[in-house]
Amino acid sequence: MLKSHACGALRADHADQEVTLAGWVHRRRDQGGLIFLDLRDRQGIAQLVIDEEQTPDVHLKAKDVRNEWVVQVRGIVRQRPEGMINPNLPTGEVEVEVNQIEILNAAKTPPFYINREEENLDEALRMRYRYLDLRRERMQRNIILRHEVVRYIRSFLSARDFIEIETPFLFKTTPEGARDYLVPSRVHPGRFYALPQSPQQLKQLLMVAGFERYFQIVRCFRDEDQRGDRQPEFTQLDLEMSFVDREDVLDLIEGLMTGIVEDVTDRELVYKPFPRLSLHEALERYGSDKPDLRYDLVAIDVSEIAGRSGFSVFTTNVEQGKPVKAIRVPGPGGWSNSQIKKFHKELEDLTKSVGAKGLAYMAVPEEEDGEVRGPIGKFFPTELKLELFEAVGVQPGDFLVFTSDTREIVYAVVDTLRRHLAVELDLIDPKKVAFVWIINFPLFEWNEDEARWDPSHHLFTAPMREDLALLESEPGKVRGQQYDLACNGYEVAGGSIRIHQRDVQERIFSLIGLEVEDAKQKFGHMLEAFEYGTPPHGGIAPGLDRLVMILAGEPNIREVIAFPKTQQAADLMAGAPSPVLPEQLEELHIALTALDEAPESSA
RNA sequence: GGGGGCGUGGUGUAGCGGUUAACAUGCCACCCUGUCAAGGUGGAGAUCGCGGGUUCGAAUCCCGUCGCUCCCGCCA
């Protein structure tokens, strides 16, 4: 080893020991005859002192040293003199009197600061020099947190008899779900592998194989457009269990998530145990299938009351079966008319962006005898107003917003408003983590375009036993044994109990319009496997990137992935994707169709 | 596929139709023996993402394009 101690590990009890350190120069403070160097390694920072009078040769070398140079030093750890202790540094009680220095590697001046946080650093620049970006404290912290989470998962599951098993990346395309990344086969001209969107089929086959409890921390690939919480390749904790029902899976994951939050982070769980909402409840109250329950803004259905008002938008909508929902915003009753108008305008513009035509409001007075402000107040007689306020749980000075439209738009409006208001009204405690289970999903969704039922989760999700009889008669009413885990407004896991009986599977296939021959073509290996003694089984797949993002308090998953891709799915550091040689294409039996413009050759 | 935001010395910003493009920081040199975002003095460093247009005059206005990003669609 080129060092005896980690820079960040030095403490007062190392005083007077001789140590050898190696790392990067974090910062230098040259005072002429006395040079201070902050030496950084993964564990932290130690202050080096170089004194011209004591060690002229070291001083001479140290004069040339710049930030990010890699150096090795030998010296004596000293308790810092009185009044020179740096309480902001874990190593701040000591410093190292250097008596030998070796420059292991000089460094160019980095294109951005390694030794400080820059607020709006251009992401393209960070990506191009990702190895430097990753040197920064924030990124080191995130990546190390990610490791701690993964380590916790492995030990938690191993202790509960789970076996980690790898599954292939070169697998088979399935037309369902997301767009596949395809890999051409050289030895099978004209055929392609697909990178798995998840190891769904394989993990079920591992249950058929009798492993009973499987997990894998595995990369998944989906060729869809990116978002802050979506990358073309992302990591799941994939797991599957045999001889379990839903409760077993939920219990396990609840224990795992609780353990991660409490043992690995300094964050606080809002709910223990995790609350459970049906999908319907989640949508009706929060407008989202992944509601953020760190704050309790709730949409209240006031359709019945609003339908009796004189406001024609409401009455017409209610007649057509469209809901009217109200959200109570605590507080701004004391505002001036212009403040209220501005506040309302902002919210209304926001909701228009998700398809709303308008946003009605009432400002509730602070005094008992005050007047309700807002244009729709006059359409509600006093009696009805009181009924409304009762239903919504109004407090004096509240601001009520009302949205009414198709159910889908109302949900979108409620979701958008909740997210916006939470930030606006500062309702979010960044230390808090709020998990919530979403259950009772419909098994199928009606596909308007294709005029058929589509599986809302995937083909192998088992129906609720008590709904089995409805499968042919009322498919829309059949609920699946499916569950999602939401956290702080993100979906962090999804899973289900699977079908393990061939006849049920075939009924599903026929319902979604999959011919037996088709099904055999696409899933023959699965159907065949299921005939050889399949245990009842189910599983779940938490998204590791999103989970770590939330725990790290980061706004997107790129901050917790060492080498992420841009929104255009590019790697700016390596320059991927890149053109390939004609010979490579030829070997793969691939001819390119004419492109509008020839792709630039990789520089 | 569609809509929005951003792009000015290495970095982060200001300038938003009119002198020599400003500030902070970084970088370079010199001074400095108790600093820790060290300090002081001096200096170098920008075809204002790229292309076209409008104008007497464009970093500034318009069109296109590229890159990053947010959102809708998409993501079983």
XYZ file of C-alpha atoms (C1' of nucleotides) in Angstrom:
679
model
C 0.000 0.000 0.000
C 1.151 3.484 -0.777
C -0.465 4.743 2.385
C -0.642 3.687 6.008
C -3.790 5.592 6.883
C -6.777 7.126 5.149
C -6.640 10.920 5.107
C -10.120 11.178 6.546
C -9.389 8.708 9.327
C -6.841 10.753 11.263
C -7.902 11.716 14.775
C -6.345 13.169 17.897
C -5.206 9.749 19.105
C -2.964 9.402 16.058
C -0.908 12.285 17.414
C 2.867 11.832 17.150
C 2.527 8.765 14.926
C 4.359 8.679 11.642
C 1.940 8.132 8.769
C 2.093 7.801 5.039
C -0.815 9.332 3.174
C -1.732 9.416 -0.467
C -4.526 11.185 -2.258
C -5.569 14.205 -4.257
C -4.688 17.782 -3.385
C -8.054 19.236 -2.494
C -6.889 22.777 -1.901
C -3.643 24.594 -1.248
C -2.954 27.601 0.885
C 0.504 28.918 0.114
C 1.711 31.474 2.609
C 5.241 31.679 1.348
C 7.368 29.999 3.952
C 4.445 27.852 5.082
C 2.255 25.810 2.761
C -0.941 24.087 3.793
C -2.261 21.335 1.567
C -5.616 19.685 2.119
C -5.109 16.104 1.046
C -8.251 14.242 0.067
C -9.046 10.597 -0.300
C -12.347 8.733 -0.236
C -12.561 8.907 3.537
C -12.044 12.621 3.848
C -9.552 15.416 4.104
C -6.395 15.908 6.142
C -4.418 19.109 6.465
C -0.729 18.856 5.614
C 1.748 21.458 6.829
C 4.978 22.097 5.019
C 7.464 24.391 6.695
C 10.252 25.915 4.630
C 12.619 26.188 7.589
C 12.114 22.626 8.799
C 12.005 20.855 5.446
C 13.302 23.066 2.641
C 13.419 20.245 0.086
C 9.790 19.263 0.702
C 8.808 22.910 0.554
C 10.470 23.310 -2.820
C 8.469 20.417 -4.295
C 5.248 21.468 -2.625
C 5.433 24.914 -4.224
C 4.657 23.358 -7.601
C 1.782 21.215 -6.424
C -1.680 22.202 -7.652
C -5.260 21.125 -7.037
C -6.073 17.525 -7.980
C -2.454 16.466 -8.223
C -1.951 13.009 -6.793
C 0.700 13.009 -4.087
C 2.097 10.750 -1.436
C 3.471 12.196 1.777
C 5.146 10.907 4.893
C 4.964 12.857 8.085
C 4.122 13.062 11.761
C 0.561 13.568 12.924
C 0.449 16.542 15.279
C -2.205 17.808 17.583
C -2.993 21.253 16.220
C -1.916 24.215 18.326
C -4.462 25.922 20.544
C -6.999 27.987 18.591
C -6.171 26.388 15.260
C -8.517 23.474 15.447
C -10.973 23.340 12.575
C -14.304 22.177 13.958
C -15.746 21.842 10.444
C -13.428 18.968 9.616
C -13.580 15.507 11.217
C -9.785 15.530 11.088
C -9.691 19.129 12.269
C -7.929 18.448 15.551
C -4.773 17.239 13.841
C -2.497 17.992 10.942
C 0.424 16.203 9.341
C 3.894 17.711 9.448
C 5.284 16.525 6.167
C 8.880 15.387 5.964
C 8.709 13.689 2.605
C 6.564 14.313 -0.452
C 6.304 12.533 -3.737
C 4.308 13.704 -6.682
C 2.647 10.580 -8.022
C 0.851 12.363 -10.813
C 0.322 15.933 -11.890
C -3.130 17.005 -13.091
C -4.528 19.471 -15.565
C -6.771 22.143 -14.106
C -10.180 20.472 -14.043
C -12.968 21.933 -16.206
C -15.077 22.558 -13.110
C -14.618 22.708 -9.355
C -14.007 19.450 -7.574
C -13.625 21.107 -4.190
C -16.881 23.015 -3.997
C -20.534 22.632 -4.927
C -21.558 24.526 -8.012
C -25.288 25.112 -8.176
C -26.033 25.145 -11.885
C -23.148 23.286 -13.343
C -23.954 22.361 -16.924
C -24.924 18.704 -16.987
C -23.401 18.139 -20.377
C -20.061 19.187 -18.933
C -20.493 16.950 -15.914
C -21.303 14.022 -18.158
C -18.389 14.619 -20.480
C -16.036 14.539 -17.480
C -18.061 12.149 -15.376
C -14.934 10.715 -13.707
C -14.228 14.193 -12.350
C -17.844 14.819 -11.475
C -17.790 11.598 -9.479
C -14.817 12.870 -7.518
C -16.974 15.524 -5.931
C -18.114 14.931 -2.400
C -21.805 14.888 -3.252
C -21.411 12.180 -5.858
C -19.088 10.117 -3.688
C -21.669 10.285 -0.931
C -24.467 9.182 -3.275
C -22.562 6.312 -4.818
C -21.433 5.094 -1.416
C -25.009 5.314 -0.117
C -26.069 3.222 -3.062
C -23.493 0.634 -2.108
C -24.715 0.607 1.493
C -28.277 0.061 0.336
C -27.232 -2.786 -1.949
C -25.163 -4.351 0.785
C -28.101 -4.137 3.178
C -30.401 -5.756 0.636
C -28.006 -8.629 0.001
C -27.550 -9.402 3.653
C -31.239 -8.941 4.510
C -32.388 -11.315 1.798
C -29.566 -13.801 2.273
C -30.522 -14.024 5.931
C -34.031 -14.937 4.818
C -32.992 -17.808 2.583
C -33.003 -15.947 -0.694
C -30.555 -17.015 -3.368
C -29.006 -14.544 -5.772
C -29.120 -15.945 -9.280
C -28.008 -14.285 -12.487
C -30.169 -14.361 -15.592
C -29.170 -13.646 -19.177
C -29.094 -10.231 -20.773
C -29.279 -11.724 -24.238
C -32.828 -12.972 -24.234
C -35.974 -12.940 -26.294
C -38.089 -10.083 -27.500
C -41.678 -9.844 -26.332
C -44.051 -7.486 -28.064
C -45.788 -6.501 -24.825
C -44.667 -3.614 -22.702
C -41.895 -1.211 -23.501
C -39.847 -1.086 -26.660
C -37.009 -3.591 -26.562
C -33.345 -2.941 -27.111
C -32.365 -5.430 -29.788
C -29.042 -7.144 -30.298
C -28.426 -8.684 -33.703
C -27.180 -12.233 -33.855
C -24.101 -12.938 -35.951
C -24.569 -16.682 -36.012
C -28.305 -16.516 -36.692
C -28.659 -14.162 -39.648
C -31.706 -11.958 -39.394
C -32.466 -12.847 -35.794
C -32.188 -10.732 -32.716
C -31.816 -11.042 -29.009
C -33.621 -8.552 -26.822
C -32.175 -7.085 -23.655
C -34.628 -7.862 -20.861
C -37.043 -5.158 -19.718
C -36.897 -7.138 -16.503
C -36.109 -10.786 -15.747
C -39.838 -11.426 -15.309
C -40.118 -14.704 -17.177
C -36.806 -16.040 -15.972
C -37.548 -15.486 -12.335
C -40.832 -17.311 -12.677
C -38.992 -20.183 -14.313
C -36.629 -20.204 -11.349
C -39.683 -20.815 -9.200
C -40.657 -23.707 -11.437
C -37.079 -24.871 -10.979
C -37.638 -25.067 -7.257
C -35.360 -22.353 -5.878
C -38.322 -20.993 -3.905
C -36.668 -17.693 -3.051
C -34.695 -15.800 -5.658
C -33.340 -12.318 -5.898
C -31.042 -10.385 -8.147
C -29.808 -6.838 -8.330
C -30.080 -6.537 -12.010
C -29.957 -4.142 -14.912
C -33.111 -3.749 -16.971
C -33.427 -2.159 -20.390
C -36.283 -0.226 -21.923
C -36.003 1.758 -25.104
C -38.420 4.529 -24.197
C -38.027 8.280 -23.820
C -36.217 9.406 -20.707
C -37.311 11.292 -17.632
C -35.576 12.412 -14.496
C -36.555 9.115 -12.923
C -36.119 6.976 -16.037
C -32.959 5.810 -17.743
C -32.686 3.447 -20.706
C -30.861 1.059 -18.422
C -31.788 0.984 -14.780
C -31.382 -1.311 -11.823
C -34.004 -3.332 -10.053
C -33.965 -5.472 -7.003
C -35.778 -8.319 -8.676
C -37.219 -10.982 -6.407
C -39.622 -13.877 -6.486
C -40.958 -16.277 -3.853
C -42.808 -19.561 -3.967
C -45.668 -20.717 -1.744
C -46.579 -17.194 -0.705
C -49.546 -14.943 -0.935
C -49.642 -11.190 -1.212
C -49.185 -10.564 2.498
C -45.895 -12.458 2.539
C -44.441 -10.302 -0.197
C -45.675 -7.051 1.328
C -44.352 -8.025 4.765
C -40.964 -8.883 3.411
C -40.573 -5.663 1.443
C -41.946 -3.561 4.264
C -39.324 -5.038 6.557
C -36.614 -4.480 3.988
C -37.534 -0.861 3.265
C -37.949 -0.053 6.931
C -34.555 -1.558 7.641
C -32.883 0.380 4.850
C -34.320 3.692 5.957
C -33.648 3.155 9.647
C -30.306 1.367 9.513
C -28.653 2.882 6.459
C -29.915 6.461 6.420
C -30.704 9.207 8.907
C -34.153 9.613 7.449
C -37.451 9.191 9.170
C -40.352 6.963 8.178
C -43.656 8.799 8.295
C -45.766 5.640 8.484
C -45.069 2.355 10.178
C -46.630 0.068 9.120
C -47.032 1.348 5.587
C -50.579 2.459 4.797
C -52.470 0.721 2.022
C -54.675 2.397 -0.528
C -56.684 0.826 -3.272
C -55.801 2.257 -6.647
C -59.275 3.782 -6.681
C -58.798 5.511 -3.326
C -55.383 6.785 -4.339
C -56.753 8.320 -7.497
C -59.866 9.731 -5.873
C -58.021 11.347 -2.982
C -54.652 12.198 -4.455
C -55.161 11.966 -8.205
C -52.172 9.694 -8.484
C -51.261 6.025 -8.408
C -48.084 7.076 -6.596
C -49.184 9.763 -4.163
C -46.753 11.666 -2.006
C -48.044 11.140 1.521
C -45.507 13.313 3.296
C -48.189 15.993 3.332
C -51.930 15.649 3.644
C -53.478 17.738 0.922
C -56.509 15.717 -0.100
C -59.058 16.077 -2.843
C -62.586 15.793 -1.570
C -65.412 14.762 -3.829
C -68.121 17.423 -3.604
C -69.985 16.388 -6.753
C -73.276 15.865 -4.926
C -73.225 19.286 -3.250
C -71.855 21.141 -6.277
C -74.514 19.501 -8.413
C -77.143 21.343 -6.382
C -75.452 24.710 -6.842
C -76.347 27.252 -9.469
C -72.969 27.052 -11.178
C -73.702 25.553 -14.563
C -70.233 24.102 -15.169
C -70.673 21.984 -12.058
C -74.298 21.052 -12.576
C -73.769 20.091 -16.211
C -70.692 18.048 -15.419
C -72.349 16.280 -12.520
C -75.305 15.381 -14.735
C -72.829 13.817 -17.149
C -71.273 11.852 -14.334
C -68.143 13.971 -14.153
C -66.843 14.626 -10.662
C -66.294 17.910 -8.854
C -63.414 17.834 -6.440
C -62.228 20.382 -3.940
C -58.832 20.867 -2.374
C -58.558 22.862 0.817
C -55.512 25.096 0.859
C -54.861 26.274 4.385
C -54.101 29.850 5.015
C -54.406 32.685 2.586
C -57.806 34.044 3.617
C -56.213 37.248 4.878
C -54.743 38.029 1.507
C -55.777 40.989 -0.558
C -57.947 40.456 -3.601
C -55.009 40.962 -5.917
C -52.862 38.479 -4.005
C -55.626 35.926 -4.216
C -56.127 36.550 -7.911
C -52.445 36.109 -8.571
C -52.330 32.915 -6.524
C -55.362 31.559 -8.349
C -54.021 32.528 -11.762
C -50.827 30.629 -11.110
C -52.692 27.505 -10.070
C -55.110 27.783 -12.963
C -52.347 28.103 -15.554
C -50.716 25.061 -14.074
C -53.881 22.996 -14.280
C -54.527 24.116 -17.834
C -51.237 22.536 -18.792
C -52.708 19.158 -17.864
C -55.932 19.717 -19.733
C -58.233 21.567 -17.316
C -60.457 24.261 -18.782
C -60.468 26.348 -15.631
C -60.105 26.286 -11.897
C -62.882 27.583 -9.670
C -62.087 28.924 -6.212
C -63.502 30.371 -3.032
C -61.583 32.340 -0.452
C -63.118 31.636 2.932
C -63.203 34.694 5.195
C -61.299 34.762 8.459
C -64.236 36.188 10.369
C -67.519 34.419 11.041
C -69.559 37.102 9.331
C -67.210 37.754 6.431
C -68.052 37.251 2.778
C -66.759 34.405 0.651
C -64.612 35.855 -2.107
C -64.419 34.429 -5.624
C -66.774 34.429 -8.604
C -68.536 31.125 -7.883
C -69.566 32.004 -4.326
C -72.775 33.559 -5.504
C -73.944 30.287 -7.043
C -73.962 28.610 -3.654
C -76.770 29.704 -1.309
C -75.650 30.129 2.289
C -77.095 26.768 3.332
C -75.255 24.977 0.547
C -72.042 26.823 1.333
C -72.185 25.643 4.887
C -72.850 22.117 3.726
C -69.886 22.380 1.383
C -67.578 23.774 4.059
C -68.645 21.011 6.392
C -67.837 18.371 3.775
C -64.417 19.837 3.035
C -63.582 20.571 6.656
C -62.979 24.238 6.054
C -61.162 26.439 8.549
C -61.494 30.228 8.557
C -59.097 31.802 6.094
C -58.850 28.741 3.850
C -58.665 28.869 0.108
C -60.697 26.281 -1.765
C -60.004 25.236 -5.329
C -62.470 23.209 -7.361
C -61.821 21.126 -10.405
C -64.393 19.415 -12.531
C -63.925 17.551 -15.773
C -63.545 13.992 -16.939
C -62.269 11.752 -14.204
C -58.847 11.504 -15.901
C -58.393 15.254 -16.093
C -59.605 15.769 -12.542
C -57.017 13.255 -11.350
C -54.281 14.980 -13.317
C -55.316 18.363 -11.907
C -55.406 17.078 -8.339
C -52.002 15.447 -8.711
C -50.469 18.552 -10.275
C -51.967 20.867 -7.666
C -50.855 18.701 -4.761
C -47.286 18.559 -5.997
C -47.190 22.268 -6.696
C -48.863 23.380 -3.473
C -46.670 21.140 -1.355
C -43.629 23.011 -2.614
C -45.320 26.418 -2.657
C -46.623 26.087 0.897
C -43.457 24.390 2.109
C -45.285 21.295 3.342
C -42.446 18.860 2.720
C -39.986 17.840 5.397
C -36.973 16.670 3.401
C -35.967 14.241 6.140
C -39.192 12.280 5.835
C -39.870 9.180 3.813
C -43.466 8.085 3.261
C -44.082 4.659 1.794
C -47.564 3.606 0.766
C -48.852 0.399 -0.787
C -51.215 0.710 -3.701
C -53.352 -2.406 -4.126
C -56.458 -3.696 -5.879
C -55.526 -2.831 -9.422
C -57.895 -3.845 -12.177
C -56.383 -6.767 -14.034
C -57.243 -5.311 -17.427
C -57.500 -1.968 -19.076
C -59.696 -1.335 -22.059
C -57.625 -0.425 -25.071
C -59.704 1.998 -27.144
C -57.492 1.933 -30.205
C -57.314 -1.824 -30.534
C -60.761 -2.423 -29.026
C -59.566 -5.105 -26.654
C -58.557 -5.706 -23.065
C -54.895 -5.244 -22.215
C -53.233 -6.527 -19.070
C -52.645 -3.573 -16.793
C -49.561 -5.129 -15.199
C -48.404 -8.109 -17.195
C -49.744 -11.319 -18.643
C -48.860 -13.494 -15.701
C -50.562 -11.512 -12.969
C -53.069 -13.638 -11.096
C -56.628 -12.426 -10.704
C -58.078 -12.112 -7.218
C -59.578 -15.478 -6.422
C -62.992 -14.054 -5.678
C -63.039 -12.238 -9.037
C -62.144 -15.295 -11.093
C -65.768 -15.913 -12.016
C -66.028 -12.474 -13.639
C -63.154 -13.125 -16.018
C -65.310 -13.709 -19.094
C -68.458 -11.832 -18.078
C -67.060 -8.570 -16.693
C -63.303 -8.397 -17.330
C -63.211 -4.744 -16.317
C -64.228 -5.665 -12.778
C -61.599 -8.319 -12.233
C -58.931 -7.177 -9.833
C -55.391 -8.466 -10.018
C -53.269 -9.676 -7.148
C -50.996 -6.817 -7.903
C -49.302 -4.233 -5.730
C -47.188 -1.145 -6.138
C -45.076 0.560 -3.540
C -45.014 4.333 -3.778
C -42.658 6.600 -1.900
C -42.574 10.401 -1.770
C -44.490 10.631 -5.023
C -42.545 8.032 -6.968
C -43.367 4.460 -7.847
C -40.555 2.496 -6.226
C -41.758 -1.077 -6.655
C -44.331 -3.129 -8.445
C -45.208 -6.772 -8.357
C -47.868 -9.407 -8.233
C -48.844 -12.919 -7.385
C -48.538 -14.906 -10.610
C -50.783 -17.326 -12.349
C -49.530 -20.851 -11.784
C -52.363 -22.772 -13.398
C -52.377 -23.354 -17.092
C -56.124 -23.099 -17.495
C -56.268 -19.670 -15.878
C -53.371 -18.547 -18.027
C -55.171 -19.690 -21.154
C -58.335 -17.860 -20.152
C -56.258 -14.690 -19.821
C -54.651 -15.227 -23.202
C -57.962 -15.702 -24.913
C -59.426 -12.664 -23.177
C -56.688 -10.358 -24.408
C -57.077 -11.786 -27.862
C -53.920 -13.829 -27.960
C -54.416 -16.928 -30.111
C -53.106 -20.158 -28.664
C -50.695 -20.426 -31.559
C -49.491 -16.870 -30.976
C -49.115 -17.475 -27.299
C -47.093 -20.598 -27.987
C -44.826 -18.670 -30.323
C -44.179 -15.954 -27.755
C -44.464 -17.741 -24.447
C -44.322 -21.438 -25.346
C -41.425 -22.009 -22.991
C -43.441 -20.523 -20.138
C -46.592 -22.487 -20.846
C -44.639 -25.664 -21.203
C -42.789 -25.035 -17.968
C -46.018 -24.401 -16.111
C -47.150 -27.929 -16.937
C -44.392 -29.505 -14.894
C -45.472 -28.697 -11.375
C -45.481 -24.966 -10.788
C -45.648 -23.714 -7.229
C -47.899 -20.765 -6.442
C -45.519 -17.846 -6.536
C -45.239 -14.115 -6.647
C -42.724 -11.363 -6.453
C -41.879 -7.732 -6.714
C -39.215 -5.508 -8.193
C -38.170 -2.339 -6.380
C -36.347 0.203 -8.531
C -32.987 0.729 -6.930
C -32.152 3.994 -8.661
C -35.342 5.706 -7.542
C -35.077 4.375 -4.029
C -31.511 5.612 -3.632
C -32.438 8.903 -5.269
C -35.123 9.465 -2.630
C -32.839 8.414 0.210
C -30.067 10.663 -1.097
C -32.494 13.564 -1.408
C -31.609 13.994 -5.067
C -33.977 15.352 -7.722
C -33.199 12.731 -10.383
C -31.676 9.273 -10.718
C -28.684 10.481 -12.716
C -27.250 11.712 -9.425
C -27.134 8.177 -8.037
C -25.891 6.385 -11.162
C -22.169 6.406 -11.779
C -22.392 6.669 -15.538
C -25.888 7.712 -16.568
C -27.101 8.627 -20.006
C -28.560 11.922 -21.149
C -32.192 12.477 -22.033
C -31.263 11.525 -25.575
C -29.905 8.225 -24.227
C -26.339 9.204 -25.047
C -23.111 8.753 -23.137
C -21.318 12.072 -23.586
C -18.083 10.797 -22.099
C -17.519 7.824 -24.357
C -19.632 9.103 -27.214
C -22.132 6.264 -27.293
C -24.019 5.371 -29.347
C -21.488 5.594 -32.159
C -21.291 4.567 -35.791
C -19.725 1.180 -36.471
C -17.565 -0.128 -39.249
C -19.287 -1.464 -42.376
C -17.549 -4.792 -41.740
C -19.213 -5.045 -38.364
C -22.620 -4.515 -39.904
C -21.889 -6.977 -42.647
C -20.989 -9.639 -40.132
C -24.327 -9.038 -38.479
C -26.170 -9.178 -41.788
C -27.427 -5.663 -41.313
C -27.918 -3.055 -44.011
C -28.781 0.463 -42.948
C -31.627 2.261 -44.628
C -30.714 5.684 -45.972
C -30.411 8.209 -43.177
C -31.354 11.838 -43.682
C -27.835 12.731 -42.844
C -24.827 10.552 -42.451
C -24.064 10.134 -38.737
C -20.891 11.897 -37.766
C -17.971 9.575 -37.419
C -16.950 9.116 -33.824
C -14.266 11.628 -33.024
C -43.708 12.698 -31.953
C -45.266 17.538 -29.312
C -44.631 21.842 -25.770
C -41.447 24.812 -22.291
C -36.537 26.473 -20.145
C -31.308 27.195 -20.692
C -26.616 27.976 -23.815
C -21.829 34.855 -22.813
C -13.592 33.995 -20.576
C -12.021 27.329 -17.522
C -16.629 27.602 -14.114
C -21.051 30.334 -12.336
C -23.540 34.731 -13.596
C -24.692 40.170 -15.415
C -25.632 42.680 -19.843
C -31.296 41.994 -23.598
C -30.585 47.021 -30.222
C -25.706 51.649 -29.771
C -18.351 53.243 -26.959
C -13.151 48.956 -25.355
C -18.832 42.805 -23.317
C -19.122 43.539 -16.725
C -18.728 40.725 -11.910
C -17.248 36.609 -8.873
C -14.343 32.536 -8.861
C -10.586 29.614 -11.172
C -5.761 29.975 -13.864
C -0.511 32.292 -14.269
C 3.407 35.431 -11.822
C 5.204 37.911 -7.570
C 4.759 38.985 -2.048
C 3.532 36.608 2.464
C 5.311 31.341 8.580
C -0.842 29.512 11.183
C -4.038 29.092 7.025
C -8.467 26.086 6.425
C -13.694 29.248 0.630
C -6.386 32.177 3.416
C -4.825 37.308 2.119
C -2.344 41.228 -1.055
C -0.490 43.122 -5.972
C -0.269 42.391 -11.112
C -1.550 39.553 -15.561
C -3.543 36.316 -19.279
C -8.100 34.527 -20.768
C -14.716 35.406 -24.703
C -15.079 34.654 -32.856
C -21.512 35.728 -26.671
C -23.359 27.131 -28.984
C -23.564 26.991 -34.568
C -25.841 28.838 -39.383
C -28.871 32.336 -41.753
C -31.914 36.793 -41.656
C -33.759 41.895 -40.018
C -31.010 46.598 -39.048
C -26.752 52.094 -40.306
C -25.531 48.838 -36.081
C -27.071 42.180 -33.134
C -24.552 38.797 -27.297
C -29.395 41.426 -27.481
C -34.825 40.906 -32.364
C -36.538 36.841 -36.027
C -35.916 31.866 -38.423
C -33.350 27.344 -38.488
C -30.052 23.969 -36.220
C -27.165 21.438 -32.300
C -26.524 20.271 -27.079
C -28.377 19.848 -21.978
C -32.883 19.811 -19.232
C -38.321 19.804 -17.593
C -43.196 18.269 -19.076
C -47.097 15.608 -22.369
C -47.254 11.224 -25.320
C -44.609 6.672 -24.289
C -42.711 3.709 -20.007
C -46.979 -4.341 -19.311
